[in-house]
PDB file of C-alpha atoms in Angstrom:
ATOM      1  CA  MET A   1      -2.157   9.038 -26.766  1.00 39.00           C
ATOM      2  CA  LYS A   2      -0.356   8.905 -30.215  1.00 43.00           C
ATOM      3  CA  ILE A   3      -2.614   8.394 -33.350  1.00 40.00           C
ATOM      4  CA  ILE A   4      -0.362   6.618 -35.780  1.00 44.00           C
ATOM      5  CA  ASN A   5      -2.445   7.058 -39.127  1.00 48.00           C
ATOM      6  CA  LYS A   6      -5.467   9.491 -39.287  1.00 46.00           C
ATOM      7  CA  GLY A   7      -5.628   9.756 -43.134  1.00 47.00           C
ATOM      8  CA  TYR A   8      -3.364  11.818 -45.596  1.00 45.00           C
ATOM      9  CA  SER A   9       0.051  12.487 -43.849  1.00 45.00           C
ATOM     10  CA  PHE A  10       0.851  15.440 -46.058  1.00 47.00           C
ATOM     11  CA  ILE A  11      -1.084  18.028 -47.928  1.00 47.00           C
ATOM     12  CA  TYR A  12       0.089  20.660 -50.517  1.00 49.00           C
ATOM     13  CA  LYS A  13      -2.297  23.290 -50.880  1.00 51.00           C
ATOM     14  CA  LYS A  14      -2.108  26.228 -53.344  1.00 51.00           C
ATOM     15  CA  LEU A  15      -2.784  29.528 -52.024  1.00 45.00           C
ATOM     16  CA  GLY A  16      -5.735  31.422 -53.497  1.00 47.00           C
ATOM     17  CA  LEU A  17      -8.068  28.394 -53.582  1.00 50.00           C
ATOM     18  CA  SER A  18     -10.764  29.935 -51.348  1.00 49.00           C
ATOM     19  CA  ASN A  19     -12.682  31.453 -54.279  1.00 53.00           C
ATOM     20  CA  LYS A  20     -13.226  28.082 -55.923  1.00 59.00           C
ATOM     21  CA  ILE A  21     -14.766  26.351 -52.788  1.00 61.00           C
ATOM     22  CA  PRO A  22     -18.713  27.054 -52.803  1.00 60.00           C
ATOM     23  CA  ILE A  23     -19.607  29.170 -49.828  1.00 68.00           C
ATOM     24  CA  ASN A  24     -23.293  28.787 -49.367  1.00 84.00           C
ATOM     25  CA  PRO A  25     -25.516  27.683 -46.453  1.00 89.00           C
ATOM     26  CA  SER A  26     -26.316  24.162 -47.758  1.00 91.00           C
ATOM     27  CA  TYR A  27     -22.496  23.435 -48.408  1.00 90.00           C
ATOM     28  CA  ILE A  28     -21.513  24.938 -44.963  1.00 90.00           C
ATOM     29  CA  LEU A  29     -24.151  22.768 -43.182  1.00 93.00           C
ATOM     30  CA  TYR A  30     -22.957  19.668 -45.200  1.00 94.00           C
ATOM     31  CA  ARG A  31     -19.320  20.158 -43.995  1.00 91.00           C
ATOM     32  CA  LEU A  32     -20.516  20.842 -40.456  1.00 94.00           C
ATOM     33  CA  LYS A  33     -22.388  17.364 -40.530  1.00 96.00           C
ATOM     34  CA  TRP A  34     -19.437  15.787 -41.940  1.00 95.00           C
ATOM     35  CA  GLN A  35     -17.219  16.944 -38.846  1.00 93.00           C
ATOM     36  CA  LEU A  36     -19.916  15.969 -36.341  1.00 95.00           C
ATOM     37  CA  ALA A  37     -20.366  12.654 -37.989  1.00 95.00           C
ATOM     38  CA  GLY A  38     -16.653  12.103 -38.193  1.00 92.00           C
ATOM     39  CA  ASN A  39     -16.679  12.643 -34.318  1.00 91.00           C
ATOM     40  CA  ARG A  40     -19.662  10.308 -33.788  1.00 92.00           C
ATOM     41  CA  ILE A  41     -21.623  13.093 -32.399  1.00 93.00           C
ATOM     42  CA  ILE A  42     -24.441  12.513 -34.874  1.00 95.00           C
ATOM     43  CA  CYS A  43     -25.379   9.828 -37.291  1.00 96.00           C
ATOM     44  CA  THR A  44     -27.398  11.173 -40.078  1.00 97.00           C
ATOM     45  CA  LYS A  45     -30.259   9.113 -41.466  1.00 97.00           C
ATOM     46  CA  PHE A  46     -28.820   9.052 -44.877  1.00 98.00           C
ATOM     47  CA  PRO A  47     -25.047   8.738 -45.947  1.00 98.00           C
ATOM     48  CA  LEU A  48     -23.540  12.212 -46.436  1.00 98.00           C
ATOM     49  CA  HIS A  49     -21.432  10.866 -49.097  1.00 98.00           C
ATOM     50  CA  LEU A  50     -21.501   7.747 -51.395  1.00 98.00           C
ATOM     51  CA  ASP A  51     -18.630   5.993 -53.056  1.00 98.00           C
ATOM     52  CA  ILE A  52     -20.430   4.617 -56.358  1.00 98.00           C
ATOM     53  CA  GLU A  53     -18.499   2.138 -58.478  1.00 97.00           C
ATOM     54  CA  LEU A  54     -19.464   2.696 -62.000  1.00 98.00           C
ATOM     55  CA  THR A  55     -17.001  -0.202 -62.970  1.00 96.00           C
ATOM     56  CA  ASN A  56     -14.580  -2.305 -61.224  1.00 93.00           C
ATOM     57  CA  ILE A  57     -12.678  -2.910 -64.499  1.00 93.00           C
ATOM     58  CA  CYS A  58      -9.245  -1.215 -64.822  1.00 89.00           C
ATOM     59  CA  ASN A  59      -6.795  -0.815 -67.741  1.00 85.00           C
ATOM     60  CA  LEU A  60      -3.757  -1.131 -65.352  1.00 81.00           C
ATOM     61  CA  ASN A  61      -2.151  -3.845 -63.381  1.00 75.00           C
ATOM     62  CA  CYS A  62      -0.442  -2.249 -60.470  1.00 72.00           C
ATOM     63  CA  PRO A  63       1.662  -4.266 -58.222  1.00 66.00           C
ATOM     64  CA  MET A  64       0.070  -3.014 -54.946  1.00 64.00           C
ATOM     65  CA  CYS A  65      -3.573  -2.985 -56.100  1.00 70.00           C
ATOM     66  CA  PHE A  66      -6.261  -5.347 -54.926  1.00 70.00           C
ATOM     67  CA  GLN A  67      -7.410  -5.926 -58.579  1.00 70.00           C
ATOM     68  CA  LYS A  68      -5.083  -9.216 -58.715  1.00 67.00           C
ATOM     69  CA  TYR A  69      -7.126 -10.560 -55.510  1.00 65.00           C
ATOM     70  CA  MET A  70     -10.583  -9.796 -56.598  1.00 69.00           C
ATOM     71  CA  LYS A  71     -12.512 -12.864 -56.970  1.00 67.00           C
ATOM     72  CA  SER A  72     -15.775 -11.370 -58.063  1.00 71.00           C
ATOM     73  CA  ASN A  73     -16.957 -10.928 -61.649  1.00 86.00           C
ATOM     74  CA  LYS A  74     -16.130  -7.766 -63.452  1.00 90.00           C
ATOM     75  CA  GLY A  75     -18.754  -5.243 -65.010  1.00 95.00           C
ATOM     76  CA  LEU A  76     -20.429  -1.966 -65.458  1.00 97.00           C
ATOM     77  CA  MET A  77     -23.128  -0.562 -63.238  1.00 98.00           C
ATOM     78  CA  LYS A  78     -26.490  -0.468 -65.137  1.00 98.00           C
ATOM     79  CA  TRP A  79     -28.029   2.934 -65.734  1.00 98.00           C
ATOM     80  CA  ALA A  80     -31.361   2.016 -63.807  1.00 98.00           C
ATOM     81  CA  LEU A  81     -29.486   1.096 -60.646  1.00 98.00           C
ATOM     82  CA  TYR A  82     -27.224   4.445 -60.883  1.00 98.00           C
ATOM     83  CA  LYS A  83     -30.455   6.499 -61.455  1.00 98.00           C
ATOM     84  CA  LYS A  84     -32.224   4.811 -58.405  1.00 98.00           C
ATOM     85  CA  ILE A  85     -29.485   5.667 -56.160  1.00 98.00           C
ATOM     86  CA  ILE A  86     -29.176   9.172 -57.015  1.00 98.00           C
ATOM     87  CA  ASP A  87     -32.955   9.657 -57.104  1.00 98.00           C
ATOM     88  CA  GLU A  88     -33.154   8.447 -53.665  1.00 98.00           C
ATOM     89  CA  GLY A  89     -30.020  10.500 -52.324  1.00 98.00           C
ATOM     90  CA  ALA A  90     -31.396  13.601 -53.853  1.00 98.00           C
ATOM     91  CA  VAL A  91     -34.604  13.705 -51.692  1.00 98.00           C
ATOM     92  CA  ASN A  92     -32.691  12.437 -48.601  1.00 98.00           C
ATOM     93  CA  GLY A  93     -29.829  14.657 -47.895  1.00 96.00           C
ATOM     94  CA  LEU A  94     -26.966  13.120 -50.183  1.00 98.00           C
ATOM     95  CA  ALA A  95     -24.384  15.901 -50.392  1.00 97.00           C
ATOM     96  CA  ALA A  96     -21.581  14.190 -52.212  1.00 98.00           C
ATOM     97  CA  ILE A  97     -20.556  11.304 -54.473  1.00 98.00           C
ATOM     98  CA  LYS A  98     -17.294   9.848 -55.755  1.00 98.00           C
ATOM     99  CA  LEU A  99     -17.816   7.840 -59.058  1.00 98.00           C
ATOM    100  CA  GLN A 100     -15.029   5.352 -58.374  1.00 96.00           C
ATOM    101  CA  VAL A 101     -14.086   2.454 -55.955  1.00 94.00           C
ATOM    102  CA  ARG A 102     -12.008  -0.308 -57.632  1.00 90.00           C
ATOM    103  CA  GLY A 103     -11.843   0.457 -61.335  1.00 92.00           C
ATOM    104  CA  GLU A 104     -11.306   3.165 -64.061  1.00 94.00           C
ATOM    105  CA  SER A 105     -14.246   5.185 -64.266  1.00 95.00           C
ATOM    106  CA  PHE A 106     -13.476   6.608 -67.852  1.00 96.00           C
ATOM    107  CA  LEU A 107     -14.107   3.017 -68.947  1.00 96.00           C
ATOM    108  CA  HIS A 108     -17.978   3.341 -68.258  1.00 97.00           C
ATOM    109  CA  PRO A 109     -19.509   4.663 -71.463  1.00 97.00           C
ATOM    110  CA  ASP A 110     -22.106   6.695 -69.310  1.00 97.00           C
ATOM    111  CA  LEU A 111     -19.733   8.498 -67.331  1.00 97.00           C
ATOM    112  CA  MET A 112     -20.621  11.833 -68.525  1.00 97.00           C
ATOM    113  CA  ARG A 113     -24.271  11.226 -68.300  1.00 97.00           C
ATOM    114  CA  CYS A 114     -23.822   9.845 -64.715  1.00 98.00           C
ATOM    115  CA  ILE A 115     -21.845  13.318 -63.729  1.00 98.00           C
ATOM    116  CA  LYS A 116     -24.716  15.496 -65.414  1.00 97.00           C
ATOM    117  CA  TYR A 117     -27.580  13.550 -63.733  1.00 98.00           C
ATOM    118  CA  ALA A 118     -26.170  13.930 -60.403  1.00 98.00           C
ATOM    119  CA  LYS A 119     -25.588  17.636 -60.849  1.00 97.00           C
ATOM    120  CA  GLU A 120     -29.042  18.133 -62.230  1.00 97.00           C
ATOM    121  CA  LYS A 121     -30.680  16.337 -59.008  1.00 98.00           C
ATOM    122  CA  GLY A 122     -28.687  18.713 -56.796  1.00 96.00           C
ATOM    123  CA  ILE A 123     -25.649  16.742 -55.577  1.00 97.00           C
ATOM    124  CA  MET A 124     -23.321  19.326 -54.371  1.00 95.00           C
ATOM    125  CA  ASP A 125     -19.927  17.686 -54.554  1.00 95.00           C
ATOM    126  CA  VAL A 126     -19.476  15.122 -57.520  1.00 97.00           C
ATOM    127  CA  GLN A 127     -15.920  13.684 -57.816  1.00 97.00           C
ATOM    128  CA  ILE A 128     -14.072  10.979 -59.966  1.00 97.00           C
ATOM    129  CA  THR A 129     -10.917   9.287 -59.389  1.00 95.00           C
ATOM    130  CA  THR A 130      -8.731   8.344 -62.361  1.00 94.00           C
ATOM    131  CA  ASN A 131      -5.384   7.000 -63.212  1.00 89.00           C
ATOM    132  CA  GLY A 132      -5.307   9.591 -66.214  1.00 90.00           C
ATOM    133  CA  THR A 133      -4.318   7.341 -69.015  1.00 89.00           C
ATOM    134  CA  LEU A 134      -7.597   7.744 -70.899  1.00 91.00           C
ATOM    135  CA  LEU A 135      -7.752  11.467 -70.591  1.00 92.00           C
ATOM    136  CA  ASP A 136      -7.374  13.264 -73.985  1.00 93.00           C
ATOM    137  CA  GLU A 137      -8.689  16.830 -75.116  1.00 94.00           C
ATOM    138  CA  GLU A 138     -11.989  15.506 -76.202  1.00 96.00           C
ATOM    139  CA  LYS A 139     -12.613  13.732 -72.810  1.00 96.00           C
ATOM    140  CA  SER A 140     -11.353  16.751 -70.940  1.00 96.00           C
ATOM    141  CA  ARG A 141     -13.586  19.244 -72.568  1.00 97.00           C
ATOM    142  CA  LYS A 142     -16.544  16.907 -71.908  1.00 96.00           C
ATOM    143  CA  ILE A 143     -15.643  16.392 -68.098  1.00 96.00           C
ATOM    144  CA  ILE A 144     -15.250  20.125 -67.805  1.00 96.00           C
ATOM    145  CA  GLU A 145     -18.510  20.860 -69.319  1.00 96.00           C
ATOM    146  CA  SER A 146     -20.260  18.065 -67.535  1.00 96.00           C
ATOM    147  CA  GLY A 147     -20.439  19.955 -64.206  1.00 95.00           C
ATOM    148  CA  LEU A 148     -17.888  17.751 -62.241  1.00 97.00           C
ATOM    149  CA  ASP A 149     -16.795  19.473 -58.891  1.00 95.00           C
ATOM    150  CA  MET A 150     -13.390  17.619 -58.558  1.00 95.00           C
ATOM    151  CA  ILE A 151     -11.137  15.192 -60.592  1.00 97.00           C
ATOM    152  CA  ILE A 152      -8.625  13.171 -58.520  1.00 95.00           C
ATOM    153  CA  PHE A 153      -5.444  11.982 -60.316  1.00 92.00           C
ATOM    154  CA  SER A 154      -4.037   9.028 -58.576  1.00 86.00           C
ATOM    155  CA  LEU A 155      -0.271   8.537 -59.500  1.00 80.00           C
ATOM    156  CA  ASP A 156       2.716   7.114 -57.905  1.00 69.00           C
ATOM    157  CA  SER A 157       5.831   5.021 -58.624  1.00 62.00           C
ATOM    158  CA  ASN A 158       3.664   1.913 -58.946  1.00 63.00           C
ATOM    159  CA  HIS A 159       1.543   3.518 -61.707  1.00 65.00           C
ATOM    160  CA  ARG A 160       4.684   4.301 -63.565  1.00 66.00           C
ATOM    161  CA  ILE A 161       5.686   0.635 -63.590  1.00 68.00           C
ATOM    162  CA  SER A 162       2.300  -0.201 -64.680  1.00 69.00           C
ATOM    163  CA  TYR A 163       2.188   2.421 -67.354  1.00 67.00           C
ATOM    164  CA  GLU A 164       5.560   0.885 -69.029  1.00 66.00           C
ATOM    165  CA  ASN A 165       4.256  -2.565 -68.699  1.00 67.00           C
ATOM    166  CA  SER A 166       1.042  -1.773 -70.405  1.00 63.00           C
ATOM    167  CA  GLY A 167       2.519  -0.120 -73.625  1.00 62.00           C
ATOM    168  CA  LYS A 168       0.001   2.535 -73.426  1.00 66.00           C
ATOM    169  CA  LYS A 169       0.473   6.106 -72.224  1.00 74.00           C
ATOM    170  CA  SER A 170       3.811   6.806 -70.709  1.00 78.00           C
ATOM    171  CA  TYR A 171       4.093   8.249 -67.133  1.00 78.00           C
ATOM    172  CA  ASP A 172       5.326  11.551 -68.546  1.00 81.00           C
ATOM    173  CA  GLU A 173       2.414  11.552 -71.099  1.00 86.00           C
ATOM    174  CA  VAL A 174       0.067  11.227 -68.347  1.00 86.00           C
ATOM    175  CA  LEU A 175       1.487  14.040 -66.510  1.00 87.00           C
ATOM    176  CA  SER A 176       1.146  16.253 -69.629  1.00 90.00           C
ATOM    177  CA  SER A 177      -2.419  15.198 -69.871  1.00 92.00           C
ATOM    178  CA  ILE A 178      -3.227  16.535 -66.542  1.00 92.00           C
ATOM    179  CA  THR A 179      -1.467  19.780 -67.432  1.00 93.00           C
ATOM    180  CA  ASN A 180      -3.265  20.269 -70.582  1.00 95.00           C
ATOM    181  CA  PHE A 181      -6.533  19.418 -68.757  1.00 96.00           C
ATOM    182  CA  ILE A 182      -5.862  22.225 -66.400  1.00 95.00           C
ATOM    183  CA  THR A 183      -4.937  24.595 -69.198  1.00 96.00           C
ATOM    184  CA  LEU A 184      -8.098  23.881 -71.064  1.00 97.00           C
ATOM    185  CA  ARG A 185     -10.197  24.454 -67.887  1.00 96.00           C
ATOM    186  CA  ASP A 186      -8.582  27.922 -67.393  1.00 95.00           C
ATOM    187  CA  LYS A 187      -8.891  28.778 -71.066  1.00 96.00           C
ATOM    188  CA  MET A 188     -12.672  28.170 -70.706  1.00 96.00           C
ATOM    189  CA  GLY A 189     -12.799  30.625 -67.876  1.00 94.00           C
ATOM    190  CA  LEU A 190     -13.845  27.958 -65.394  1.00 93.00           C
ATOM    191  CA  LYS A 191     -12.930  27.285 -61.823  1.00 89.00           C
ATOM    192  CA  ARG A 192     -14.137  23.585 -61.706  1.00 91.00           C
ATOM    193  CA  PRO A 193     -13.575  20.808 -61.859  1.00 95.00           C
ATOM    194  CA  LEU A 194     -10.989  21.192 -58.824  1.00 93.00           C
ATOM    195  CA  THR A 195      -8.004  19.064 -59.538  1.00 93.00           C
ATOM    196  CA  ARG A 196      -6.229  16.981 -56.872  1.00 91.00           C
ATOM    197  CA  LEU A 197      -3.083  15.022 -57.351  1.00 86.00           C
ATOM    198  CA  GLN A 198      -2.748  11.978 -54.802  1.00 82.00           C
ATOM    199  CA  PHE A 199       0.272   9.884 -54.364  1.00 77.00           C
ATOM    200  CA  SER A 200       1.708   7.151 -52.006  1.00 73.00           C
ATOM    201  CA  LEU A 201       4.763   7.090 -49.963  1.00 70.00           C
ATOM    202  CA  GLU A 202       7.090   4.242 -50.310  1.00 67.00           C
ATOM    203  CA  PRO A 203       8.622   2.986 -46.832  1.00 66.00           C
ATOM    204  CA  GLU A 204      11.010   5.429 -45.407  1.00 69.00           C
ATOM    205  CA  GLU A 205      10.286   7.888 -48.072  1.00 67.00           C
ATOM    206  CA  THR A 206       9.276  11.516 -47.090  1.00 70.00           C
ATOM    207  CA  PRO A 207       6.254  13.387 -48.540  1.00 63.00           C
ATOM    208  CA  GLU A 208       8.731  16.145 -49.677  1.00 68.00           C
ATOM    209  CA  GLU A 209      10.755  13.592 -51.686  1.00 71.00           C
ATOM    210  CA  VAL A 210       7.892  12.263 -53.553  1.00 67.00           C
ATOM    211  CA  ALA A 211       6.646  15.586 -54.359  1.00 65.00           C
ATOM    212  CA  GLN A 212       9.758  16.463 -56.013  1.00 69.00           C
ATOM    213  CA  ARG A 213       9.198  13.628 -58.408  1.00 68.00           C
ATOM    214  CA  PHE A 214       6.073  15.500 -59.865  1.00 67.00           C
ATOM    215  CA  GLY A 215       8.008  18.509 -60.737  1.00 68.00           C
ATOM    216  CA  SER A 216       5.840  21.635 -61.510  1.00 73.00           C
ATOM    217  CA  ILE A 217       2.692  19.763 -61.704  1.00 77.00           C
ATOM    218  CA  LYS A 218       2.237  19.757 -57.982  1.00 74.00           C
ATOM    219  CA  ASP A 219       2.143  23.525 -58.288  1.00 78.00           C
ATOM    220  CA  GLU A 220      -0.383  23.466 -61.207  1.00 86.00           C
ATOM    221  CA  VAL A 221      -3.072  21.336 -59.469  1.00 88.00           C
ATOM    222  CA  ASP A 222      -5.462  22.650 -56.612  1.00 87.00           C
ATOM    223  CA  TRP A 223      -4.390  20.203 -54.109  1.00 83.00           C
ATOM    224  CA  ALA A 224      -1.532  17.398 -53.757  1.00 79.00           C
ATOM    225  CA  PHE A 225      -1.891  14.859 -51.025  1.00 77.00           C
ATOM    226  CA  ALA A 226       0.546  12.024 -50.086  1.00 73.00           C
ATOM    227  CA  ASN A 227      -0.233   9.155 -47.844  1.00 70.00           C
ATOM    228  CA  GLU A 228       1.545   5.871 -46.651  1.00 66.00           C
ATOM    229  CA  ILE A 229       0.659   3.150 -49.321  1.00 62.00           C
ATOM    230  CA  PHE A 230      -1.881   0.359 -48.174  1.00 60.00           C
ATOM    231  CA  TYR A 231      -0.630  -2.800 -49.748  1.00 55.00           C
ATOM    232  CA  VAL A 232      -3.348  -5.200 -50.314  1.00 53.00           C
ATOM    233  CA  LYS A 233      -2.188  -8.813 -49.501  1.00 53.00           C
ATOM    234  CA  GLU A 234      -4.034 -12.004 -49.592  1.00 52.00           C
ATOM    235  CA  ASP A 235      -2.038 -13.383 -46.933  1.00 54.00           C
ATOM    236  CA  GLY A 236      -1.820 -10.070 -44.888  1.00 58.00           C
ATOM    237  CA  GLN A 237      -1.334 -10.128 -41.228  1.00 63.00           C
ATOM    238  CA  PRO A 238      -3.925  -8.345 -38.668  1.00 63.00           C
ATOM    239  CA  ILE A 239      -2.597  -5.334 -37.000  1.00 65.00           C
ATOM    240  CA  ASN A 240      -0.547  -6.278 -34.045  1.00 61.00           C
ATOM    241  CA  GLN A 241      -2.991  -5.708 -31.083  1.00 66.00           C
ATOM    242  CA  ASN A 242      -0.082  -5.968 -28.421  1.00 65.00           C
ATOM    243  CA  LYS A 243       1.411  -2.836 -29.793  1.00 70.00           C
ATOM    244  CA  TYR A 244      -1.721  -0.765 -31.115  1.00 72.00           C
ATOM    245  CA  GLY A 245      -5.164  -0.065 -30.153  1.00 73.00           C
ATOM    246  CA  PHE A 246      -8.039   1.058 -32.281  1.00 77.00           C
ATOM    247  CA  LEU A 247     -10.099   4.267 -32.654  1.00 84.00           C
ATOM    248  CA  PRO A 248     -13.533   4.134 -34.199  1.00 90.00           C
ATOM    249  CA  CYS A 249     -13.443   4.784 -38.004  1.00 92.00           C
ATOM    250  CA  SER A 250     -15.134   7.990 -38.845  1.00 93.00           C
ATOM    251  CA  ILE A 251     -16.174   6.520 -42.420  1.00 94.00           C
ATOM    252  CA  LEU A 252     -18.827   4.559 -40.743  1.00 96.00           C
ATOM    253  CA  TRP A 253     -20.775   7.591 -39.751  1.00 97.00           C
ATOM    254  CA  GLN A 254     -19.983   9.648 -42.942  1.00 97.00           C
ATOM    255  CA  ARG A 255     -20.201   7.493 -46.138  1.00 97.00           C
ATOM    256  CA  MET A 256     -20.734   4.007 -47.737  1.00 98.00           C
ATOM    257  CA  VAL A 257     -19.721   2.097 -50.768  1.00 98.00           C
ATOM    258  CA  VAL A 258     -21.910   0.842 -53.600  1.00 98.00           C
ATOM    259  CA  HIS A 259     -20.224  -1.574 -55.835  1.00 97.00           C
ATOM    260  CA  TYR A 260     -21.296  -1.752 -59.680  1.00 97.00           C
ATOM    261  CA  ASN A 261     -23.393  -4.826 -58.952  1.00 96.00           C
ATOM    262  CA  GLY A 262     -25.405  -3.009 -56.155  1.00 97.00           C
ATOM    263  CA  LEU A 263     -23.676  -4.665 -53.301  1.00 97.00           C
ATOM    264  CA  CYS A 264     -22.761  -2.346 -50.377  1.00 98.00           C
ATOM    265  CA  THR A 265     -20.022  -2.419 -48.085  1.00 97.00           C
ATOM    266  CA  VAL A 266     -18.487   0.061 -45.390  1.00 95.00           C
ATOM    267  CA  CYS A 267     -15.332   1.345 -47.321  1.00 92.00           C
ATOM    268  CA  CYS A 268     -13.307   1.036 -50.408  1.00 88.00           C
ATOM    269  CA  ARG A 269     -10.537  -1.124 -48.759  1.00 85.00           C
ATOM    270  CA  ASP A 270     -13.278  -4.037 -48.815  1.00 88.00           C
ATOM    271  CA  TYR A 271     -12.297  -4.867 -52.224  1.00 85.00           C
ATOM    272  CA  ALA A 272     -13.960  -8.443 -52.099  1.00 85.00           C
ATOM    273  CA  CYS A 273     -17.085  -7.071 -50.369  1.00 88.00           C
ATOM    274  CA  GLU A 274     -16.627  -9.371 -47.533  1.00 86.00           C
ATOM    275  CA  CYS A 275     -18.509  -7.034 -45.190  1.00 91.00           C
ATOM    276  CA  LYS A 276     -21.722  -7.078 -47.160  1.00 94.00           C
ATOM    277  CA  LEU A 277     -24.263  -4.746 -45.825  1.00 97.00           C
ATOM    278  CA  GLY A 278     -26.969  -5.177 -48.409  1.00 97.00           C
ATOM    279  CA  ASP A 279     -28.061  -4.853 -52.115  1.00 98.00           C
ATOM    280  CA  ALA A 280     -29.104  -1.659 -53.592  1.00 98.00           C
ATOM    281  CA  ASN A 281     -30.974  -3.455 -56.176  1.00 98.00           C
ATOM    282  CA  GLU A 282     -33.372  -5.018 -53.670  1.00 98.00           C
ATOM    283  CA  GLN A 283     -33.190  -2.449 -50.689  1.00 98.00           C
ATOM    284  CA  THR A 284     -33.091   1.260 -50.531  1.00 98.00           C
ATOM    285  CA  ILE A 285     -29.629   2.974 -49.560  1.00 98.00           C
ATOM    286  CA  LYS A 286     -31.600   4.355 -46.490  1.00 98.00           C
ATOM    287  CA  GLU A 287     -32.475   0.788 -45.283  1.00 98.00           C
ATOM    288  CA  ILE A 288     -28.955  -0.427 -45.623  1.00 98.00           C
ATOM    289  CA  TRP A 289     -27.411   2.597 -43.874  1.00 98.00           C
ATOM    290  CA  ASN A 290     -29.687   2.195 -41.052  1.00 98.00           C
ATOM    291  CA  GLY A 291     -29.822  -1.629 -41.163  1.00 97.00           C
ATOM    292  CA  PRO A 292     -28.717  -4.070 -38.385  1.00 96.00           C
ATOM    293  CA  GLU A 293     -25.317  -4.945 -40.168  1.00 96.00           C
ATOM    294  CA  MET A 294     -24.264  -1.133 -40.280  1.00 97.00           C
ATOM    295  CA  LYS A 295     -25.566  -0.568 -36.701  1.00 97.00           C
ATOM    296  CA  LYS A 296     -23.663  -3.772 -35.400  1.00 96.00           C
ATOM    297  CA  ILE A 297     -20.325  -2.460 -37.044  1.00 96.00           C
ATOM    298  CA  ARG A 298     -20.615   0.796 -35.650  1.00 96.00           C
ATOM    299  CA  GLU A 299     -21.237  -0.246 -32.074  1.00 96.00           C
ATOM    300  CA  THR A 300     -18.422  -2.486 -32.410  1.00 94.00           C
ATOM    301  CA  HIS A 301     -15.883   0.211 -33.347  1.00 93.00           C
ATOM    302  CA  ARG A 302     -17.455   2.340 -30.642  1.00 92.00           C
ATOM    303  CA  LEU A 303     -16.896  -0.114 -27.991  1.00 91.00           C
ATOM    304  CA  GLY A 304     -13.212  -0.262 -29.120  1.00 85.00           C
ATOM    305  CA  GLN A 305     -13.452  -3.836 -30.586  1.00 87.00           C
ATOM    306  CA  ARG A 306     -12.785  -3.090 -33.939  1.00 83.00           C
ATOM    307  CA  GLU A 307     -10.631  -6.066 -34.362  1.00 82.00           C
ATOM    308  CA  LYS A 308     -13.953  -8.080 -34.383  1.00 88.00           C
ATOM    309  CA  VAL A 309     -14.708  -6.805 -37.911  1.00 89.00           C
ATOM    310  CA  PRO A 310     -12.702  -9.019 -40.298  1.00 84.00           C
ATOM    311  CA  ILE A 311     -11.744  -6.282 -42.673  1.00 84.00           C
ATOM    312  CA  CYS A 312     -11.021  -3.843 -39.880  1.00 86.00           C
ATOM    313  CA  ARG A 313      -8.496  -6.022 -38.393  1.00 81.00           C
ATOM    314  CA  PHE A 314      -6.035  -5.276 -41.306  1.00 79.00           C
ATOM    315  CA  CYS A 315      -6.652  -1.414 -41.578  1.00 81.00           C
ATOM    316  CA  ASP A 316      -3.914   0.871 -40.631  1.00 77.00           C
ATOM    317  CA  LEU A 317      -6.208   3.982 -40.063  1.00 79.00           C
ATOM    318  CA  TYR A 318      -6.995   5.375 -36.592  1.00 76.00           C
ATOM    319  CA  LEU A 319      -4.488   3.239 -34.868  1.00 72.00           C
ATOM    320  CA  ILE A 320      -3.465   4.231 -31.321  1.00 71.00           C
ATOM    321  CA  GLU A 321       0.127   3.465 -30.177  1.00 69.00           C
ATOM    322  CA  LYS A 322       0.041   1.659 -26.726  1.00 65.00           C
TER     323      LYS A 322
END
């Protein structure tokens, strides 16, 4: 059995990183549960990780992005909803959150407040993903002081095109901002937030070729990841079932997505929330996680019938070559 795509296809990792990873019983237990849930050995009563979308607004217009296909309104998550989610998670074993799904998190005016509140409530791993265009020295200092655990910089050739078209920061200026961020963190004598660079592979492009485009910055960040790009197309074709089979997706047992308006879905690739699981404004996260829709999707995946879930028919993760 050959698994075609099980996530990131290339990982560049700096040596000496182990002293930045929290080694404590709670964190070790969380990572153990993560592995067991990913292999469908257990299903926790509450998601281990939540992708919380502070906003679906973005300041770029990248050609491969789902932004141009979004039919829903755009907006910001209200503080009351965010607080409700974190308060519930804090007493139910929520271990990690990523404050980004479809938009640029730095556009939310309460970003720093959101990070600090989650850390005060004991969330062990708080992350954000950003395109880096809004990062300056002041924001860098506030982010470092907020208690954030990881900042993920998403950059690739499509971003370069979008930077040039936007007339804002150039691609090279964004790379400089990342370098300055790391320099400032180190000058402050802190190990966190960890920095991660992630980028996409164009067709027939090797990870090593892509990595060379970033020069020394790939050595400055704590991690660098590359993966084949997933192009969102409104008229996209389902995966060829004559050529590929499906493995159950680990995400369904590990994490869940909450959009800015409270609507919950299974993963970040459901950009239009076609697979609505519930509404966090009206329900608890625990009710949604253990609800009939989520259970039905898990069972469909477990039975090897992933193609029956509309959004999963197009996904290239966990394919088996027949």
